[in-house]
Short mmCIF file of C-alpha atoms in Angstrom, two decimals:
data_model
loop_
_atom_site.label_atom_id
_atom_site.label_comp_id
_atom_site.label_asym_id
_atom_site.label_seq_id
_atom_site.Cartn_x
_atom_site.Cartn_y
_atom_site.Cartn_z
CA MET A 1 35.07 67.09 -28.96
CA ILE A 2 32.69 65.78 -31.59
CA ARG A 3 29.98 68.21 -30.48
CA ILE A 4 32.36 71.17 -30.83
CA LEU A 5 33.32 70.00 -34.30
CA ILE A 6 29.68 69.69 -35.30
CA PHE A 7 28.95 73.18 -33.91
CA LEU A 8 31.83 74.69 -35.87
CA LEU A 9 30.76 72.93 -39.05
CA GLY A 10 27.23 74.24 -38.54
CA ILE A 11 28.47 77.80 -38.20
CA LEU A 12 30.57 77.43 -41.31
CA PHE A 13 27.61 76.00 -43.21
CA PHE A 14 25.32 78.80 -42.03
CA ALA A 15 27.89 81.50 -42.84
CA GLY A 16 28.55 79.95 -46.21
CA GLY A 17 24.85 79.88 -46.99
CA ILE A 18 24.37 83.55 -46.07
CA THR A 19 27.42 84.55 -48.08
CA TYR A 20 26.15 82.63 -51.07
CA LEU A 21 22.72 84.23 -50.89
CA ALA A 22 24.25 87.67 -50.49
CA THR A 23 26.34 87.30 -53.62
CA LEU A 24 23.31 86.55 -55.77
CA ASP A 25 22.61 89.63 -57.96
CA SER A 26 19.51 88.30 -59.66
CA ARG A 27 15.97 89.30 -58.77
CA ILE A 28 12.81 87.35 -58.23
CA THR A 29 9.48 88.75 -59.41
CA GLY A 30 6.16 87.17 -58.66
CA GLU A 31 2.56 87.50 -57.47
CA ALA A 32 0.91 85.90 -54.47
CA PHE A 33 -2.47 86.50 -52.91
CA GLY A 34 -3.12 89.39 -55.37
CA GLN A 35 0.13 91.12 -54.45
CA GLN A 36 3.11 91.56 -56.68
CA PHE A 37 6.59 91.42 -55.31
CA ASP A 38 10.02 92.01 -56.75
CA GLY A 39 13.26 91.69 -54.86
CA PRO A 40 16.75 90.27 -54.71
CA SER A 41 16.70 86.54 -55.01
CA GLY A 42 19.12 86.01 -52.08
CA ILE A 43 16.88 87.87 -49.61
CA ILE A 44 13.73 86.14 -50.81
CA ILE A 45 15.28 82.65 -50.59
CA GLY A 46 16.69 83.40 -47.12
CA ALA A 47 13.31 84.67 -45.93
CA VAL A 48 11.59 81.52 -47.18
CA PHE A 49 14.09 79.33 -45.39
CA VAL A 50 13.64 81.23 -42.13
CA LEU A 51 9.87 81.02 -42.43
CA PHE A 52 10.18 77.26 -42.94
CA LEU A 53 12.24 76.90 -39.76
CA LEU A 54 9.82 79.07 -37.86
CA ALA A 55 6.90 76.92 -39.03
CA ILE A 56 8.63 73.81 -37.77
CA TYR A 57 9.28 75.45 -34.39
CA LEU A 58 5.73 76.69 -34.02
CA THR A 59 4.35 73.27 -35.00
CA HIS A 60 6.33 71.59 -32.21
CA LYS A 61 5.21 74.17 -29.67
CA ILE A 62 1.58 73.80 -30.62
CA LYS A 63 1.92 70.05 -30.37
CA ASP A 64 3.48 70.31 -26.91
CA ILE A 65 0.72 72.64 -25.76
CA ALA A 66 -1.91 70.21 -27.04
CA ALA A 67 -0.23 67.29 -25.26
CA LEU A 68 0.10 69.13 -21.95
CA PRO A 69 -3.18 67.83 -20.38
CA GLY A 70 -2.18 64.27 -21.20
CA LYS A 71 1.20 64.76 -19.64
CA ILE A 72 -0.38 66.14 -16.50
CA ARG A 73 -2.72 63.14 -16.31
CA ALA A 74 0.20 60.72 -16.90
CA LYS A 75 2.20 62.42 -14.19
CA ASP A 76 -0.69 62.08 -11.77
CA ALA A 77 -1.14 58.41 -12.73
CA ALA A 78 2.55 57.76 -12.21
CA ALA A 79 2.43 59.37 -8.78
CA LYS A 80 -0.65 57.36 -7.95
CA ARG A 81 1.02 54.14 -9.08
CA GLU A 82 4.09 54.96 -7.02
CA ARG A 83 1.88 55.39 -3.95
CA GLY A 84 0.18 52.09 -4.78
CA ILE A 85 3.48 50.25 -5.19
CA ALA A 86 4.72 51.71 -1.92
CA ALA A 87 1.53 50.54 -0.18
CA LEU A 88 1.89 47.12 -1.79
CA THR A 89 5.48 46.84 -0.57
CA ARG A 90 4.58 47.86 2.96
CA GLY A 91 1.65 45.45 2.91
CA LEU A 92 3.88 42.56 1.93
CA GLU A 93 6.27 43.53 4.71
CA ALA A 94 3.33 43.46 7.13
CA VAL A 95 2.40 39.99 5.87
CA ALA A 96 5.99 38.87 6.41
CA VAL A 97 5.90 39.95 10.06
CA GLY A 98 2.36 38.64 10.59
CA ASP A 99 0.62 42.00 11.17
CA GLY A 100 -2.83 41.35 9.71
CA ASP A 101 -4.33 44.76 10.46
CA ASP A 102 -1.46 46.69 8.88
CA ALA A 103 -1.49 44.36 5.87
CA THR A 104 -5.24 44.93 5.40
CA HIS A 105 -4.78 48.71 5.63
CA HIS A 106 -2.06 48.80 3.00
CA ALA A 107 -4.01 46.36 0.80
CA ARG A 108 -6.91 48.87 0.69
CA ILE A 109 -4.51 51.70 -0.25
CA ALA A 110 -2.90 49.55 -2.93
CA ARG A 111 -6.28 48.63 -4.45
CA ARG A 112 -7.26 52.31 -4.52
CA HIS A 113 -4.10 53.44 -6.28
CA LEU A 114 -3.30 50.50 -8.55
CA GLU A 115 -5.42 49.69 -11.55
CA ASP A 116 -3.73 46.29 -12.04
CA VAL A 117 -5.79 44.22 -9.57
CA SER A 118 -3.58 41.17 -10.09
CA LEU A 119 -0.89 42.94 -8.06
CA THR A 120 -3.19 43.53 -5.13
CA ARG A 121 -5.15 40.27 -4.99
CA LEU A 122 -2.31 38.31 -3.45
CA LEU A 123 -1.79 40.95 -0.77
CA THR A 124 -5.53 41.13 -0.13
CA ALA A 125 -5.77 37.35 0.18
CA GLN A 126 -2.81 37.08 2.51
CA ALA A 127 -4.04 39.97 4.63
CA ALA A 128 -7.43 38.27 4.93
CA GLN A 129 -5.68 35.05 5.98
CA LEU A 130 -3.78 36.85 8.70
CA SER A 131 -6.97 38.54 9.87
CA GLY A 132 -8.81 35.20 9.99
CA ASP A 133 -11.27 36.10 7.21
CA ARG A 134 -11.14 32.76 5.35
CA GLU A 135 -14.01 33.61 3.02
CA ALA A 136 -12.42 36.84 1.80
CA SER A 137 -9.10 35.06 1.42
CA LYS A 138 -10.67 32.28 -0.63
CA GLN A 139 -12.44 34.80 -2.87
CA SER A 140 -9.20 36.66 -3.52
CA PHE A 141 -7.26 33.50 -4.33
CA SER A 142 -10.08 32.28 -6.57
CA ALA A 143 -10.09 35.59 -8.42
CA MET A 144 -6.36 35.14 -9.07
CA LEU A 145 -7.14 32.01 -11.08
CA GLU A 146 -8.70 34.16 -13.81
CA ALA A 147 -5.39 35.75 -14.82
CA PRO A 148 -2.66 33.51 -16.26
CA GLU A 149 0.05 35.49 -14.50
CA THR A 150 -1.48 34.91 -11.05
CA GLU A 151 -3.12 31.49 -11.54
CA PHE A 152 -0.22 29.55 -10.02
CA LEU A 153 -0.07 31.79 -6.95
CA GLY A 154 -3.82 31.50 -6.52
CA LEU A 155 -3.63 27.69 -6.65
CA LYS A 156 -0.90 27.68 -4.03
CA GLY A 157 -2.95 29.88 -1.73
CA LEU A 158 -6.10 27.78 -2.19
CA TYR A 159 -4.07 24.59 -1.55
CA ALA A 160 -2.66 25.96 1.69
CA GLN A 161 -6.11 27.08 2.86
CA ALA A 162 -7.69 23.71 1.99
CA MET A 163 -4.96 21.86 3.91
CA ALA A 164 -5.46 24.15 6.90
CA GLU A 165 -9.19 23.37 6.83
CA GLY A 166 -8.54 19.62 6.51
CA ASP A 167 -10.13 19.37 3.07
CA HIS A 168 -7.52 17.07 1.53
CA GLU A 169 -9.64 16.23 -1.50
CA ALA A 170 -9.86 19.88 -2.57
CA ALA A 171 -6.18 20.37 -1.72
CA ARG A 172 -5.29 17.45 -3.98
CA GLY A 173 -7.18 19.06 -6.88
CA TYR A 174 -5.36 22.37 -6.44
CA ALA A 175 -1.96 20.68 -6.10
CA GLU A 176 -2.45 18.53 -9.19
CA ARG A 177 -3.59 21.53 -11.23
CA ALA A 178 -0.58 23.54 -10.05
CA PHE A 179 1.75 20.62 -10.88
CA ARG A 180 0.31 20.40 -14.39
CA LEU A 181 0.73 24.15 -14.78
CA ARG A 182 4.32 24.21 -13.46
CA PRO A 183 5.88 20.70 -13.50
CA ASN A 184 9.14 22.15 -12.17
CA ALA A 185 7.55 23.53 -8.98
CA SER A 186 8.88 21.50 -6.04
CA TRP A 187 6.05 22.42 -3.64
CA ALA A 188 3.47 21.24 -6.16
CA PHE A 189 5.25 17.90 -6.64
CA GLN A 190 5.76 17.42 -2.91
CA SER A 191 2.08 18.13 -2.28
CA VAL A 192 0.94 15.67 -4.94
CA PHE A 193 3.45 13.10 -3.66
CA ASP A 194 2.43 13.43 0.00
CA LEU A 195 -1.30 13.36 -0.72
CA GLY A 196 -0.84 10.33 -2.98
CA LEU A 197 0.98 8.45 -0.22
CA GLU A 198 -1.64 9.49 2.29
CA ARG A 199 -4.45 7.84 0.35
CA GLY A 200 -2.41 4.88 -0.89
CA ALA A 201 -2.48 5.87 -4.57
CA TRP A 202 0.84 4.16 -5.29
CA ARG A 203 0.55 4.19 -9.10
CA GLU A 204 -0.50 7.84 -9.37
CA THR A 205 2.33 8.77 -7.04
CA ARG A 206 4.79 6.92 -9.30
CA GLU A 207 3.58 8.99 -12.27
CA ALA A 208 4.13 12.22 -10.35
CA LEU A 209 7.57 10.97 -9.33
CA ALA A 210 8.49 10.26 -12.96
CA GLN A 211 7.45 13.80 -13.94
CA ALA A 212 9.48 15.25 -11.07
CA ARG A 213 12.54 13.29 -12.08
CA LYS A 214 12.16 14.51 -15.65
CA ASN A 215 12.18 18.10 -14.39
CA ASN A 216 15.14 17.50 -12.03
CA ILE A 217 13.11 18.10 -8.88
CA VAL A 218 14.24 14.72 -7.49
CA ASP A 219 17.69 13.28 -8.12
CA SER A 220 17.96 9.89 -9.81
CA ASP A 221 19.03 7.88 -6.74
CA ARG A 222 16.15 9.13 -4.59
CA ALA A 223 13.72 8.66 -7.46
CA ASP A 224 14.84 5.05 -8.02
CA ARG A 225 14.52 4.20 -4.34
CA ALA A 226 11.09 5.84 -4.12
CA ARG A 227 9.88 4.04 -7.24
CA ALA A 228 11.11 0.70 -5.89
CA ALA A 229 9.31 1.25 -2.58
CA LEU A 230 6.10 2.34 -4.35
CA LEU A 231 6.18 -0.72 -6.60
CA THR A 232 6.62 -2.93 -3.53
CA ALA A 233 3.73 -1.27 -1.69
CA ASP A 234 1.49 -1.79 -4.71
CA ALA A 235 2.60 -5.43 -5.01
CA TYR A 236 1.62 -6.11 -1.39
CA THR A 237 -1.76 -4.53 -2.12
CA VAL A 238 -2.57 -6.69 -5.16
CA ARG A 239 -0.78 -9.93 -4.26
CA GLU A 240 -4.02 -11.68 -3.28
CA THR A 241 -5.97 -10.63 -6.37
CA ASP A 242 -3.33 -10.49 -9.12
CA THR A 243 -0.23 -12.54 -8.37
CA ALA A 244 1.28 -12.03 -11.82
CA ALA A 245 1.02 -8.23 -11.58
CA ALA A 246 2.45 -8.29 -8.07
CA LEU A 247 5.42 -10.38 -9.18
CA ALA A 248 6.06 -8.11 -12.16
CA GLU A 249 6.11 -5.06 -9.89
CA LEU A 250 8.42 -6.81 -7.43
CA GLU A 251 10.86 -7.75 -10.16
CA ALA A 252 10.89 -4.13 -11.37
CA ALA A 253 11.46 -2.95 -7.80
CA LEU A 254 14.37 -5.35 -7.26
CA LYS A 255 16.04 -4.12 -10.45
CA LEU A 256 16.04 -0.64 -8.95
CA ALA A 257 16.87 -1.73 -5.37
CA PRO A 258 18.07 -5.36 -5.07
CA ASP A 259 18.44 -5.06 -1.27
CA LEU A 260 14.88 -3.89 -0.58
CA SER A 261 13.90 -6.56 1.97
CA PRO A 262 10.07 -6.39 1.67
CA ALA A 263 10.28 -6.77 -2.12
CA ALA A 264 12.80 -9.62 -1.91
CA LEU A 265 10.78 -11.48 0.72
CA LEU A 266 7.45 -11.32 -1.14
CA ALA A 267 9.08 -12.16 -4.47
CA ALA A 268 10.78 -15.19 -2.89
CA GLU A 269 7.49 -16.31 -1.36
CA LEU A 270 5.74 -16.09 -4.74
CA TYR A 271 8.59 -17.93 -6.46
CA ALA A 272 8.51 -20.68 -3.83
CA ALA A 273 4.73 -21.00 -4.12
CA ASP A 274 5.22 -21.47 -7.87
CA GLY A 275 7.79 -24.21 -7.28
CA LYS A 276 10.80 -22.03 -8.17
CA LYS A 277 12.77 -22.79 -5.04
CA GLY A 278 16.17 -21.96 -6.53
CA LYS A 279 15.00 -18.58 -7.80
CA ALA A 280 13.50 -17.81 -4.40
CA ALA A 281 16.83 -18.64 -2.73
CA ARG A 282 18.81 -16.47 -5.15
CA THR A 283 16.47 -13.56 -4.53
CA ILE A 284 17.00 -13.82 -0.77
CA GLU A 285 20.77 -14.16 -1.20
CA ALA A 286 20.98 -11.07 -3.40
CA ALA A 287 18.94 -9.01 -0.93
CA PHE A 288 20.91 -10.30 2.09
CA THR A 289 24.14 -9.12 0.47
CA GLY A 290 23.03 -5.51 0.75
CA SER A 291 20.66 -5.68 3.71
CA ALA A 292 20.92 -8.40 6.36
CA HIS A 293 17.29 -8.41 7.48
CA PRO A 294 15.87 -10.99 9.95
CA ALA A 295 12.88 -11.70 7.71
CA LEU A 296 15.22 -12.90 4.96
CA ILE A 297 16.96 -15.29 7.35
CA LYS A 298 13.72 -16.77 8.64
CA PHE A 299 12.35 -17.38 5.17
CA TYR A 300 15.63 -18.85 3.94
CA ASP A 301 15.71 -21.24 6.90
CA ARG A 302 12.10 -22.30 6.24
CA LEU A 303 12.84 -22.75 2.54
CA TYR A 304 15.20 -25.65 3.29
CA LYS A 305 13.55 -27.04 6.42
CA ASP A 306 13.13 -30.48 4.82
CA ASP A 307 16.83 -30.86 4.00
CA GLU A 308 19.24 -32.83 6.15
CA PRO A 309 20.66 -30.78 9.08
CA ALA A 310 24.20 -30.82 7.71
CA LYS A 311 23.00 -29.57 4.33
CA ARG A 312 20.85 -26.87 5.92
CA ALA A 313 23.81 -25.77 8.03
CA SER A 314 25.99 -25.51 4.93
CA ARG A 315 23.42 -23.33 3.17
CA LEU A 316 23.14 -21.01 6.16
CA GLU A 317 26.92 -20.68 6.28
CA LYS A 318 27.00 -19.70 2.60
CA LEU A 319 24.27 -17.12 3.18
CA ALA A 320 26.25 -15.67 6.09
CA ASP A 321 29.30 -15.32 3.85
CA ARG A 322 27.37 -12.84 1.68
CA ASN A 323 27.29 -10.29 4.50
CA PRO A 324 29.91 -11.55 6.94
CA THR A 325 30.25 -8.47 9.16
CA SER A 326 26.58 -8.22 10.13
CA ASP A 327 25.08 -9.52 13.38
CA GLU A 328 22.64 -11.57 11.34
CA ALA A 329 25.58 -13.43 9.76
CA LYS A 330 26.80 -14.38 13.24
CA LEU A 331 23.31 -15.58 14.13
CA LEU A 332 23.23 -17.61 10.93
CA ARG A 333 26.50 -19.32 11.81
CA ALA A 334 25.30 -20.03 15.33
CA ARG A 335 22.07 -21.46 13.92
CA ALA A 336 24.10 -23.63 11.53
CA ALA A 337 26.15 -24.92 14.48
CA THR A 338 23.02 -25.91 16.40
CA LEU A 339 21.72 -27.82 13.39
CA VAL A 340 24.77 -30.11 13.50
CA GLU A 341 24.69 -30.17 17.33
CA ASP A 342 27.93 -28.25 17.65
CA TRP A 343 26.77 -26.72 20.92
CA ARG A 344 30.18 -25.46 21.95
CA GLY A 345 30.72 -23.78 18.58
CA ALA A 346 27.33 -22.07 18.76
CA MET A 347 28.06 -20.81 22.26
CA ASP A 348 31.47 -19.46 21.24
CA MET A 349 29.85 -17.65 18.31
CA LEU A 350 27.10 -16.11 20.48
CA SER A 351 29.06 -15.18 23.61
CA PRO A 352 30.57 -11.93 22.20
CA MET A 353 27.17 -10.88 20.85
CA VAL A 354 25.23 -11.37 24.09
CA SER A 355 27.99 -9.47 25.90
CA ARG A 356 27.67 -6.55 23.52
CA THR A 357 23.92 -6.13 23.13
CA GLY A 358 20.68 -7.55 24.48
CA ASN A 359 19.60 -9.33 21.31
CA ALA A 360 16.53 -11.54 21.81
CA ALA A 361 17.46 -13.81 18.89
CA ALA A 362 20.98 -14.31 20.28
CA TYR A 363 19.57 -15.16 23.73
CA ALA A 364 17.14 -17.67 22.22
CA LEU A 365 19.89 -19.36 20.20
CA MET A 366 22.12 -19.49 23.27
CA ALA A 367 19.26 -21.13 25.18
CA ARG A 368 19.04 -23.79 22.47
CA ALA A 369 22.77 -24.41 22.55
CA ILE A 370 22.83 -24.69 26.37
CA ALA A 371 19.76 -26.93 26.35
CA GLY A 372 21.34 -29.14 23.73
CA ARG A 373 24.44 -29.56 25.84
CA ASP A 374 23.04 -29.64 29.39
CA GLY A 375 19.30 -30.23 29.05
CA GLU A 376 16.20 -28.07 28.80
CA GLU A 377 16.37 -26.87 32.39
CA ALA A 378 19.81 -25.36 31.85
CA GLY A 379 18.54 -23.24 28.94
CA LYS A 380 15.65 -21.65 30.85
CA PRO A 381 17.64 -18.64 32.19
CA TRP A 382 18.57 -17.73 28.62
CA MET A 383 14.96 -18.06 27.48
CA GLU A 384 13.97 -15.69 30.29
CA HIS A 385 16.53 -13.18 29.01
CA ALA A 386 15.16 -13.62 25.49
CA ALA A 387 11.60 -12.97 26.70
CA ALA A 388 12.67 -9.82 28.57
CA ALA A 389 14.91 -8.44 25.79
CA GLN A 390 13.90 -5.49 23.61
CA ARG A 391 12.13 -6.44 20.41
CA ASP A 392 13.83 -5.68 17.11
CA PRO A 393 12.34 -2.29 16.04
CA ARG A 394 12.79 -2.92 12.31
CA PRO A 395 9.64 -3.52 10.23
CA GLY A 396 9.26 -7.20 9.40
CA ALA A 397 11.58 -8.38 12.18
CA ASP A 398 9.07 -11.12 13.02
CA GLY A 399 9.46 -12.56 9.52
CA GLU A 400 6.56 -10.84 7.72
CA PHE A 401 5.78 -7.31 6.56
CA HIS A 402 2.25 -6.57 7.74
CA LEU A 403 2.21 -2.81 7.16
CA THR A 404 -0.78 -0.52 7.15
CA ARG A 405 -1.29 2.10 4.45
CA GLU A 406 0.25 4.69 6.76
CA GLY A 407 3.10 2.29 7.46
CA TRP A 408 3.86 1.89 3.77
CA ALA A 409 3.73 5.67 3.31
CA ARG A 410 6.34 6.12 6.06
CA LEU A 411 8.47 3.33 4.60
CA VAL A 412 8.40 4.93 1.13
CA ARG A 413 9.55 8.27 2.54
CA GLU A 414 12.31 6.71 4.67
CA TYR A 415 13.61 4.51 1.89
CA MET A 416 13.47 7.35 -0.62
CA ASP A 417 15.40 9.82 1.53
CA TYR A 418 17.67 7.61 3.66
CA ALA A 419 17.73 4.12 2.02
CA ARG A 420 16.34 2.51 5.20
CA LEU A 421 13.00 0.97 6.14
CA SER A 422 12.34 3.04 9.26
CA PRO A 423 13.96 5.77 11.38
CA PRO A 424 16.47 4.74 14.04
CA PRO A 425 14.83 3.87 17.38
CA ILE A 426 14.62 6.73 19.85
CA GLU A 427 15.86 4.47 22.66
CA GLU A 428 19.37 3.12 22.84
CA ALA A 429 19.76 -0.61 22.42
CA ALA A 430 19.79 -2.49 25.71
CA ALA A 431 23.21 -3.45 26.98
CA GLY A 432 24.13 -7.12 26.93
CA LEU A 433 25.20 -9.29 29.82
CA SER A 434 28.56 -8.81 31.46
CA GLN A 435 31.31 -11.25 30.60
CA GLU A 436 31.10 -12.68 34.12
CA GLU A 437 27.36 -13.27 33.74
CA VAL A 438 27.92 -14.95 30.39
CA ARG A 439 30.63 -17.15 31.90
CA LEU A 440 28.43 -18.20 34.80
CA LEU A 441 25.34 -18.85 32.67
CA THR A 442 27.27 -20.88 30.10
CA ALA A 443 29.21 -22.95 32.64
CA PRO A 444 28.16 -26.63 32.76
CA PRO A 445 26.12 -27.68 35.81
CA ALA A 446 28.27 -28.88 38.73
CA MET A 447 28.19 -32.53 39.94
CA VAL A 448 26.56 -32.37 43.39
CA GLU A 449 27.19 -35.19 45.90
CA PRO A 450 23.93 -36.59 47.34
CA VAL A 451 23.25 -35.30 50.83
CA MET A 452 21.07 -37.09 53.44
CA MET A 453 18.54 -35.23 55.52
CA GLU A 454 19.47 -34.96 59.23
CA ASP A 455 16.38 -36.83 60.55
CA ASP A 456 16.98 -39.75 58.19
CA ALA A 457 20.64 -39.96 59.29
CA ILE A 458 19.69 -40.05 62.99
CA ALA A 459 17.09 -42.75 62.36
CA VAL A 460 19.59 -44.92 60.54
CA SER A 461 22.12 -44.35 63.34
CA HIS A 462 19.61 -45.65 65.96
CA GLU A 463 18.86 -48.71 63.87
CA GLU A 464 22.53 -49.52 63.49
CA THR A 465 23.14 -49.02 67.23
CA ALA A 466 20.26 -51.34 68.10
CA ALA A 467 21.73 -53.92 65.75
CA GLY A 468 25.16 -53.60 67.42
CA ALA A 469 26.74 -51.92 64.41
CA GLU A 470 29.45 -49.28 64.69
CA THR A 471 28.62 -45.65 64.09
CA PRO A 472 30.31 -44.50 60.89
CA SER A 473 33.13 -42.05 61.30
CA SER A 474 32.93 -38.45 60.18
CA GLY A 475 33.31 -38.00 56.45
CA SER A 476 32.31 -41.58 55.43
CA LEU A 477 28.76 -42.69 54.65
CA PRO A 478 27.72 -46.28 54.17
CA PRO A 479 26.58 -47.13 50.63
CA GLU A 480 23.08 -47.98 51.76
CA ILE A 481 22.53 -44.41 53.05
CA ALA A 482 23.07 -42.87 49.60
CA PRO A 483 19.86 -42.15 47.63
CA PRO A 484 19.06 -44.57 44.85
CA GLY A 485 20.00 -43.59 41.32
CA ASN A 486 23.02 -41.55 42.42
CA ASP A 487 25.26 -42.87 39.71
CA SER A 488 22.81 -42.05 36.96
CA MET A 489 22.28 -38.50 38.29
CA THR A 490 25.97 -37.87 38.45
CA GLY A 491 26.43 -39.13 34.96
CA SER A 492 23.70 -36.85 33.55
CA LEU A 493 25.15 -33.74 35.14
CA HIS A 494 28.62 -34.36 33.73
CA GLU A 495 27.79 -35.51 30.28
CA ASP A 496 29.30 -33.74 27.24
CA GLY A 497 32.67 -33.34 28.93
CA ASP A 498 31.48 -31.40 32.00
CA ASP A 499 34.53 -30.30 33.98
CA GLY A 500 32.59 -29.41 37.13
CA ASP A 501 33.40 -25.69 36.92
CA HIS A 502 30.22 -24.23 38.44
CA PRO A 503 29.76 -21.09 40.56
CA HIS A 504 28.06 -23.01 43.40
CA ASN A 505 30.55 -25.92 43.89
CA ASP A 506 32.03 -24.63 47.18
CA GLU A 507 28.63 -24.02 48.75
CA GLU A 508 27.40 -27.49 47.84
CA GLY A 509 30.56 -29.01 49.31
CA GLU A 510 30.03 -27.17 52.60
CA ARG A 511 26.46 -28.47 52.90
CA ALA A 512 27.59 -32.04 52.20
CA ALA A 513 30.35 -31.86 54.82
CA SER A 514 27.98 -30.40 57.43
CA ALA A 515 25.43 -33.16 56.83
CA ALA A 516 28.15 -35.77 57.21
CA ARG A 517 29.25 -34.30 60.55
CA ASN A 518 25.67 -34.33 61.83
CA VAL A 519 25.36 -37.99 60.94
CA SER A 520 28.53 -38.82 62.84
#
């Protein structure tokens, strides 16, 4: 609608202009180029205007004709670039499917048709990688470092190639340079982080972690756990040479993760060595609240080994109350019961645990409780179970954290990602004893009547016959036939309230009755 209006207005303007010029009755006289002219002013003005428009038109045409070769060249260049882009696209597709020969072919076409070599270097490098030409690949990636727009991609390619060749030192240089160039690149951070853990550079790894957290590559919880684990690893490294620095790092780690057992254990040991027994105990108690680790229990028990048994037992009970649902809390209570010689209480505490799982610590404590009640011999079967039980797979289960550099690296990763010291064991925990086995092994020893050997009974019978004595009737033995010390033996078997409930009572009774019949 607007175009039609403009067209109509143009016609009206043109018609008005012609009409105006036609109505002019004056004349214009002049001389140009030695020629005189005289004519109506309207015609002369109209002719000048037309000539002006014609000059403009001819100027544009001449300009277009002059620009025609350039347009032809630009059209050819555009077609060439399109062919190069198509080859580049197909080459990248070939790289994606792993076809090295096809990728190399299209890389050559792309280089021939594209003047911007930065677009083709990546394809050339990747094609050379697929073809196994490491030298050509390295040259292409190195050339990419010269252009700012491809430097990061070149560093990534060189890093991957160095890792594939096992040159971790060169790979570290490329990764660190890439991380400085793009601090928000997750692969660069992960590479720096992994290589730092691999060589035990705990402090440098913490710096990279702080940068990653600042750029939101790692969330705050994972970053705090990783930093706590790295501080702990560094503290274990320097504890022999710089105790103050180690303790400072441990305190920083425990602020981030109060339940980190290795940090709590070493900090408590350093506090105790400095005479700060109460602070050591509080550190263990705080860690045990979040993570009931065996190493914490063992140190806590050693910390108060010089106290009276009742006082030690009370402390262990209070520690157990901080994490009451854990197995370690049950072991603590059983240990407290053995300290005050509450053998029955310890056994009642341990019986459900040994029925549920084959825990070596529970077996050993049960052996102590049984031995305390019935003597060392009675506890031996439980010690055999303890010796044959699966070991606790957790790091530091023996009471100390003696980790290698690789061990600390694995611990840092596990604690960072899963808030645990190590992965779950690949084997299921061994099943405990059946309730019947527990009942039989915890039953007090039976009181066994002394039985005389058959040859001795016959000899005594002959002596009594020669002396004119009567042969004793079946079921009654003279007192002099009984072995000496019978009363004391019987008393030792039934001490501590033994009720005689033993799995072998009937069999022993049969043998005693048979021996008595032989004597008669």
